[in-house]
Coordinates of C-alpha atoms and ligand atoms in Angstrom, one line a residue:
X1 CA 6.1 -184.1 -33.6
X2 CA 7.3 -180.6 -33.1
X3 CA 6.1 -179.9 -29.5
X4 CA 8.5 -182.6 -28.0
X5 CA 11.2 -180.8 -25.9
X6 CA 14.2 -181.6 -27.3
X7 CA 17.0 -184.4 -26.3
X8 CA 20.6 -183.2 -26.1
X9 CA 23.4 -184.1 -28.5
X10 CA 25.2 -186.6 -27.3
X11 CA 28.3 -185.6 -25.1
X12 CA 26.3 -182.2 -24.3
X13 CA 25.1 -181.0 -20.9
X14 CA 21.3 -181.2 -20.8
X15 CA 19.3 -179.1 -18.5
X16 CA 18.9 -180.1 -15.5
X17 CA 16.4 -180.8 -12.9
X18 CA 15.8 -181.5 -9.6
X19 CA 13.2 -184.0 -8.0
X20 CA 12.7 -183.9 -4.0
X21 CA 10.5 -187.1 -4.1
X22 CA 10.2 -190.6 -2.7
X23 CA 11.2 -194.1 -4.0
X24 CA 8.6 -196.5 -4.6
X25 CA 10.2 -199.9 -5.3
X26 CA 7.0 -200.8 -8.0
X27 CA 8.7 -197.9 -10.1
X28 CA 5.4 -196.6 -11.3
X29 CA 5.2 -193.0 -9.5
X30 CA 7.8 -191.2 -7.2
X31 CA 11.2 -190.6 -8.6
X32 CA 11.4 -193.3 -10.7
X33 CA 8.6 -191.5 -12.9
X34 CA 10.4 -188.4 -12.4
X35 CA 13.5 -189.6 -13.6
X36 CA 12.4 -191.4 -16.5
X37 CA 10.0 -188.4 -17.5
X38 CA 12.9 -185.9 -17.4
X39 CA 15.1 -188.3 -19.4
X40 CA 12.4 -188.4 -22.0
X41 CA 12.0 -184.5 -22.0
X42 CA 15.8 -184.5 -22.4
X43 CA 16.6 -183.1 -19.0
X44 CA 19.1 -184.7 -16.7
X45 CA 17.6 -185.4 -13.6
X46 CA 19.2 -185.0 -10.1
X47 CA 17.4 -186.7 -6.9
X48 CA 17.2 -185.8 -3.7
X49 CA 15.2 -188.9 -1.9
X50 CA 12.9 -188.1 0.9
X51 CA 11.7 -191.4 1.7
X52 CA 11.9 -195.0 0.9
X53 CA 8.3 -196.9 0.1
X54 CA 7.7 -200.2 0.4
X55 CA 5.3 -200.8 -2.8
X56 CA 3.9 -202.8 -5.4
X57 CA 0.9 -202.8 -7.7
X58 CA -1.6 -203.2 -5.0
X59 CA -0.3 -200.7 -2.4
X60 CA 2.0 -199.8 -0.2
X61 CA 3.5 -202.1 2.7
X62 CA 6.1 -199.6 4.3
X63 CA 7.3 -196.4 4.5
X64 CA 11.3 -195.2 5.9
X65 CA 11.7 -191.7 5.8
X66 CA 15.5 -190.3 5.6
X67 CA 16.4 -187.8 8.1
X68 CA 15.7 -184.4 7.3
X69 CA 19.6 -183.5 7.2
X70 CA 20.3 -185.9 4.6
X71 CA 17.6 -184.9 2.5
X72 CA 18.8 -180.7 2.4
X73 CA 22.3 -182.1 2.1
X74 CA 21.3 -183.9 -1.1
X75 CA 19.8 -181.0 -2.5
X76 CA 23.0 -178.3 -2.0
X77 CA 25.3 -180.8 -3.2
X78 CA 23.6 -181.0 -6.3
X79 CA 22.7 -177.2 -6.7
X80 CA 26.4 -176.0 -5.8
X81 CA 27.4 -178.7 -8.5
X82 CA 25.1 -180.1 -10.8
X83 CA 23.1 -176.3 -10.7
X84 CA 19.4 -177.4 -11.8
X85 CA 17.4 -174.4 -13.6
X86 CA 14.2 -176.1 -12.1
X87 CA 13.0 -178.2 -9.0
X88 CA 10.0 -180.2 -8.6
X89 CA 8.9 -181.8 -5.2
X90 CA 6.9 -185.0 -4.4
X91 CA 6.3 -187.2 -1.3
X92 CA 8.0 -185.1 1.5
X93 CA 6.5 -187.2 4.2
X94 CA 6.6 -185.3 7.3
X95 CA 7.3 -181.6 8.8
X96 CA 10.7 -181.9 9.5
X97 CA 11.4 -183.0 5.9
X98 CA 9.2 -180.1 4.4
X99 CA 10.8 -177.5 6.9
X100 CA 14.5 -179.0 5.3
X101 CA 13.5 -178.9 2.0
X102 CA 12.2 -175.4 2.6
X103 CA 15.0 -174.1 4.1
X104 CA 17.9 -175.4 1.7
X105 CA 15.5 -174.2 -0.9
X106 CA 15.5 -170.9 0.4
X107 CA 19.2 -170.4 0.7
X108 CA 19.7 -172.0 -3.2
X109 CA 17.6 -169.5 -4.7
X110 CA 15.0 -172.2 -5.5
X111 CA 10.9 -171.1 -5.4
X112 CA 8.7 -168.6 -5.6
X113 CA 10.0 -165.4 -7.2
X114 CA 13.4 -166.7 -7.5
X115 CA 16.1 -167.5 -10.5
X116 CA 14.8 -171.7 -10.4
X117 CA 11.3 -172.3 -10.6
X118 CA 9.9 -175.3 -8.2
X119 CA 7.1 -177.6 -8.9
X120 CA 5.5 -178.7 -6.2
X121 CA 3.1 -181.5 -6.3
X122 CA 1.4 -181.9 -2.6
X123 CA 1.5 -185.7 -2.5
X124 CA -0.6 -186.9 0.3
X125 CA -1.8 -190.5 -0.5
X126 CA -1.2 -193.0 -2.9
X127 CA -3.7 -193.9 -5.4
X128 CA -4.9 -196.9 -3.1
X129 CA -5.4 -194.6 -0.6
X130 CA -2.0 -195.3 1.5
X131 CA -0.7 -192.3 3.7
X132 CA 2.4 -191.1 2.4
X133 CA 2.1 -187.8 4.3
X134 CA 2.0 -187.8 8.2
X135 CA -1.5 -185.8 8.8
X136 CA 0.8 -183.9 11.4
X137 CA 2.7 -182.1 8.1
X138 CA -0.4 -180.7 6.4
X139 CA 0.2 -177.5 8.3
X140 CA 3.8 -177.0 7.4
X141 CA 2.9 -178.0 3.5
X142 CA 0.2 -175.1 4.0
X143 CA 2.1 -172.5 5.7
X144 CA 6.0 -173.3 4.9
X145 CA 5.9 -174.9 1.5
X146 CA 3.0 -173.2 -0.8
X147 CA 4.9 -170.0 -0.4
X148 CA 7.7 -171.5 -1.7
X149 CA 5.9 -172.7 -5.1
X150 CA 6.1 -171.7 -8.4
X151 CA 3.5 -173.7 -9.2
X152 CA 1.5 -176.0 -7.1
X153 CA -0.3 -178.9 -8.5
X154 CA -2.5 -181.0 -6.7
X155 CA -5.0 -183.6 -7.5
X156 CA -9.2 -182.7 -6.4
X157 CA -8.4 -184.9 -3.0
X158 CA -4.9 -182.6 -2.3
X159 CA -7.3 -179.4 -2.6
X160 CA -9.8 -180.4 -0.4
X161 CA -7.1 -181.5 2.1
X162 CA -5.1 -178.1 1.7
X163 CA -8.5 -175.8 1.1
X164 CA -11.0 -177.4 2.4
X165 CA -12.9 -177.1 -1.3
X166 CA -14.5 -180.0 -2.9
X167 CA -14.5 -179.0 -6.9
X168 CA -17.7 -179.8 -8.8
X169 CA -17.8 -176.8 -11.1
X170 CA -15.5 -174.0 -12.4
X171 CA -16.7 -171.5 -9.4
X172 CA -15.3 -173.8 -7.3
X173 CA -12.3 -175.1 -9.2
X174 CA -11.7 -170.7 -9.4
X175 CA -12.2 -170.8 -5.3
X176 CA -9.7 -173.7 -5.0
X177 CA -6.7 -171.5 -7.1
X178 CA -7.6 -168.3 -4.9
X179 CA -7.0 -170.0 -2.0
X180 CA -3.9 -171.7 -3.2
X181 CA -2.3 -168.4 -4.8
X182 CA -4.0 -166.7 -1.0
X183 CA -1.1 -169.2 1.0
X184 CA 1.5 -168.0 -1.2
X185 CA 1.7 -169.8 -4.6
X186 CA 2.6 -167.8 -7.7
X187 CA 0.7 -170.2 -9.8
X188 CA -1.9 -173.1 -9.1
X189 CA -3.3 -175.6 -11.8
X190 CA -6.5 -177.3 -10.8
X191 CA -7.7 -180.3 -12.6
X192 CA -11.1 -180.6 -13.9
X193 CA -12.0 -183.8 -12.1
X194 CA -16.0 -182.5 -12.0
X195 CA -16.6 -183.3 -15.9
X196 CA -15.6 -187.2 -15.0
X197 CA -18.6 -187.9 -17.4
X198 CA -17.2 -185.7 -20.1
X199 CA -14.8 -186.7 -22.7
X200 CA -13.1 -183.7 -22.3
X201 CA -10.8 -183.1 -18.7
X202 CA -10.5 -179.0 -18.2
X203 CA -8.3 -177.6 -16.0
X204 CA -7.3 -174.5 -14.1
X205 CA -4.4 -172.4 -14.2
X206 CA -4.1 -169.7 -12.8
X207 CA -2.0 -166.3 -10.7
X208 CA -2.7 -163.4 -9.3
X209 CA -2.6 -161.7 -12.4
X210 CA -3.5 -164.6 -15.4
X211 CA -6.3 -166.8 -15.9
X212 CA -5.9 -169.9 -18.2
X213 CA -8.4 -172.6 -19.4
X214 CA -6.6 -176.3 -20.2
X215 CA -8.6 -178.6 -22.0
X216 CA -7.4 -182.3 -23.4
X217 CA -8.9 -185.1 -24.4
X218 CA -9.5 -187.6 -21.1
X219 CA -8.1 -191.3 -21.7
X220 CA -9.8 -194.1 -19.5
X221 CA -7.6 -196.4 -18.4
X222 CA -6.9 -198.4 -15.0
X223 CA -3.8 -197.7 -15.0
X224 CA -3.0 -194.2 -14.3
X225 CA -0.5 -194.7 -11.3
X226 CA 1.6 -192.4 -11.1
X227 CA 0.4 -189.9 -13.2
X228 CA 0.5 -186.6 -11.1
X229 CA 4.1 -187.3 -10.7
X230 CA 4.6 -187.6 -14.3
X231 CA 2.5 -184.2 -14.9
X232 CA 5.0 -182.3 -12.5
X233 CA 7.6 -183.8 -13.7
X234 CA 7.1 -182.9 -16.8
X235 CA 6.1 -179.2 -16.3
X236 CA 9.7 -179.2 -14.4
X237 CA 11.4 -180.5 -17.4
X238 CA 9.6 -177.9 -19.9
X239 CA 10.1 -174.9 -17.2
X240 CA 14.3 -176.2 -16.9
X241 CA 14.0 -175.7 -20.8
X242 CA 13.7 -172.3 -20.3
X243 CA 9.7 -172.2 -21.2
X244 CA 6.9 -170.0 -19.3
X245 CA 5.3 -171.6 -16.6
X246 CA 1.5 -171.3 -19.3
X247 CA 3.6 -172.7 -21.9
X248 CA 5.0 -175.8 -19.3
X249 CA 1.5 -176.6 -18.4
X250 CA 0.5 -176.6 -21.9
X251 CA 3.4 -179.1 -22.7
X252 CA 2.7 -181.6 -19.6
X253 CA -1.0 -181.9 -20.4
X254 CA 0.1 -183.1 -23.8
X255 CA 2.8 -185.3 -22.2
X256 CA 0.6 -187.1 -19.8
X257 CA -2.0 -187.5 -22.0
X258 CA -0.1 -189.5 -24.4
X259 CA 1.6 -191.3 -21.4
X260 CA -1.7 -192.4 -19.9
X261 CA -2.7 -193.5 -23.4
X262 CA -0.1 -195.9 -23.0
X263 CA 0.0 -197.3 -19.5
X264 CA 0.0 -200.6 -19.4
X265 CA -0.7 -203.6 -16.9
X266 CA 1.6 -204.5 -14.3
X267 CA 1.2 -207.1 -11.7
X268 CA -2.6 -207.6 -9.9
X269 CA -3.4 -204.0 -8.9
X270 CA -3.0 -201.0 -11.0
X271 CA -0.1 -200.5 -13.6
X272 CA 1.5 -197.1 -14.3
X273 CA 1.6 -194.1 -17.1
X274 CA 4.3 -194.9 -19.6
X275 CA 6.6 -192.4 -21.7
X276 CA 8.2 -195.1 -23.2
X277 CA 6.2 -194.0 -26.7
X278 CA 9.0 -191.0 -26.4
X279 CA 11.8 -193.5 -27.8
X280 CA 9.6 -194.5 -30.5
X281 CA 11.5 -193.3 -33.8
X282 CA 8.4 -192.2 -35.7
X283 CA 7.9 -189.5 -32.9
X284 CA 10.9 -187.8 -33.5
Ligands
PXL1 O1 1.8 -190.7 -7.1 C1 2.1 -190.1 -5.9 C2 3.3 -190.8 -5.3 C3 4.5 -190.1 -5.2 N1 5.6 -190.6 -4.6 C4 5.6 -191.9 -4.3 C5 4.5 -192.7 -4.4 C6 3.3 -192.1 -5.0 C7 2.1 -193.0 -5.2 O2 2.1 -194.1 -4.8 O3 4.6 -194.0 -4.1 C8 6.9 -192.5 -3.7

């Protein structure tokens, strides 16, 4: 397949990216996805965790958050190192994490209109509906961390939370990216969540000055945890590649497509996208 982003020879330095994201002990979403997404995409992924779940297939039991310190700290030891040519965020938790990341992301160069690109998915909730954003941080992931995005990507629940729009058609999915690219996003990608009945799943993406129609095929499955990570994740690991941000978003639809179509079952609840067909030898 000719649209995989290649692995690195061996002893070579890979790209490299950088996930701000929590841990979730299932390993279906959070930086575990990351992680084994940007492996997959040949990208060397760097971590800076945010906060430690508590989690399994049927939901999550607890949540520790690391202080806000420790998480910027994480993230200019890697950059002054490491150097990552893209960043992707996750589950920040609360407002004094997101103010952290913010700031160290500020000083590295890392966001909106600067040298590394940053992903930033708005993770507010798990898929069972567990918090795993205080509802005391909404404001600061409006008004401090949308600004800073290259590209934001949340799911229909995350818009209505951050616009207030609940998508049903493309006027409003259209409404949904104004008002994201209006609190300071260069790019936002909203999914098509209103055709659920359709085979077909059509997203948004679009800035200020572009306007770009997504369509893929939609694969049913129960077990989907996980997959907004995985989407970011992988749009990090294409932009760290050196691609357009169009040409990223191209590349993770593809990628999470063929990771949902092979999620599989994991304990009683709901099991997670896989991109374990990546190490499949007749892919290469
Ligand atoms: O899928 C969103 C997400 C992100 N990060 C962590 C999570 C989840 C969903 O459960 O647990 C740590």
């Amino acid at each position: 397949m000719d649209w995989l982003l290649p692995l690195p020879k061996p002893g070579e330095t890979p790209a490299r990216a950088l996930t701000i994201a929590g841990s979730d002990s299932g390993g279906g979403a959070g930086i575990q996805a990351d992680m084994r997404t940007m492996a997959l995409c040949g990208v060397h992924g760097c971590v800076a965790v945010t906060a430690v779940t508590v989690q399994n297939s049927v939901g999550v039991q607890g949540v520790h958050e690391i202080p806000p310190g420790i998480v910027a700290a994480q993230i200019r030891s890697v950059a002054s190192d490491i150097g990552v040519q893209a960043a992707k965020t996750g589950m920040l938790s609360s407002a004094p994490i997101i103010e952290a990341v913010v700031s160290a992301c500020e000083e590295l160069g890392i966001g909106h209109g600067q040298s590394v690109p940053l992903v930033v998915d708005p993770v507010a909730a798990s898929m069972h509906g567990d918090p795993l954003l205080r509802s005391d941080a909404l404001d600061a992931l409006r008004t401090r961390l949308i600004p800073q995005a290259t590209i934001v990507t949340p799911n229909l629940d995350e818009v209505r939370l951050l616009t207030g729009v609940e998508v049903t058609g493309e006027v409003s999915q259209r409404d949904a990216a104004e008002k994201l690219l209006e609190m300071g996003a260069e790019w936002a990608l909203i999914k098509g969540g209103h055709l659920r009945s359709s085979p077909e799943s059509r997203d948004l993406l679009m800035s200020d000055a572009e306007r770009h129609e997504l369509t893929s095929y939609r694969v049913r499955t129960g077990h989907d945890h996980g997959g907004g990570d995985t989407l970011a994740a992988s749009i990090a690991s294409a932009l760290a590649h050196g691609h357009s941000v169009p040409a990223a978003v191209t590349f993770g639809k593809r990628w999470v497509t063929k990771c949902l179509e092979s999620a599989y079952p994991l304990g009683s609840g709901h099991g997670p996208v896989s991109p374990l067909w990546r190490l499949d030898p007749k892919d290469d």
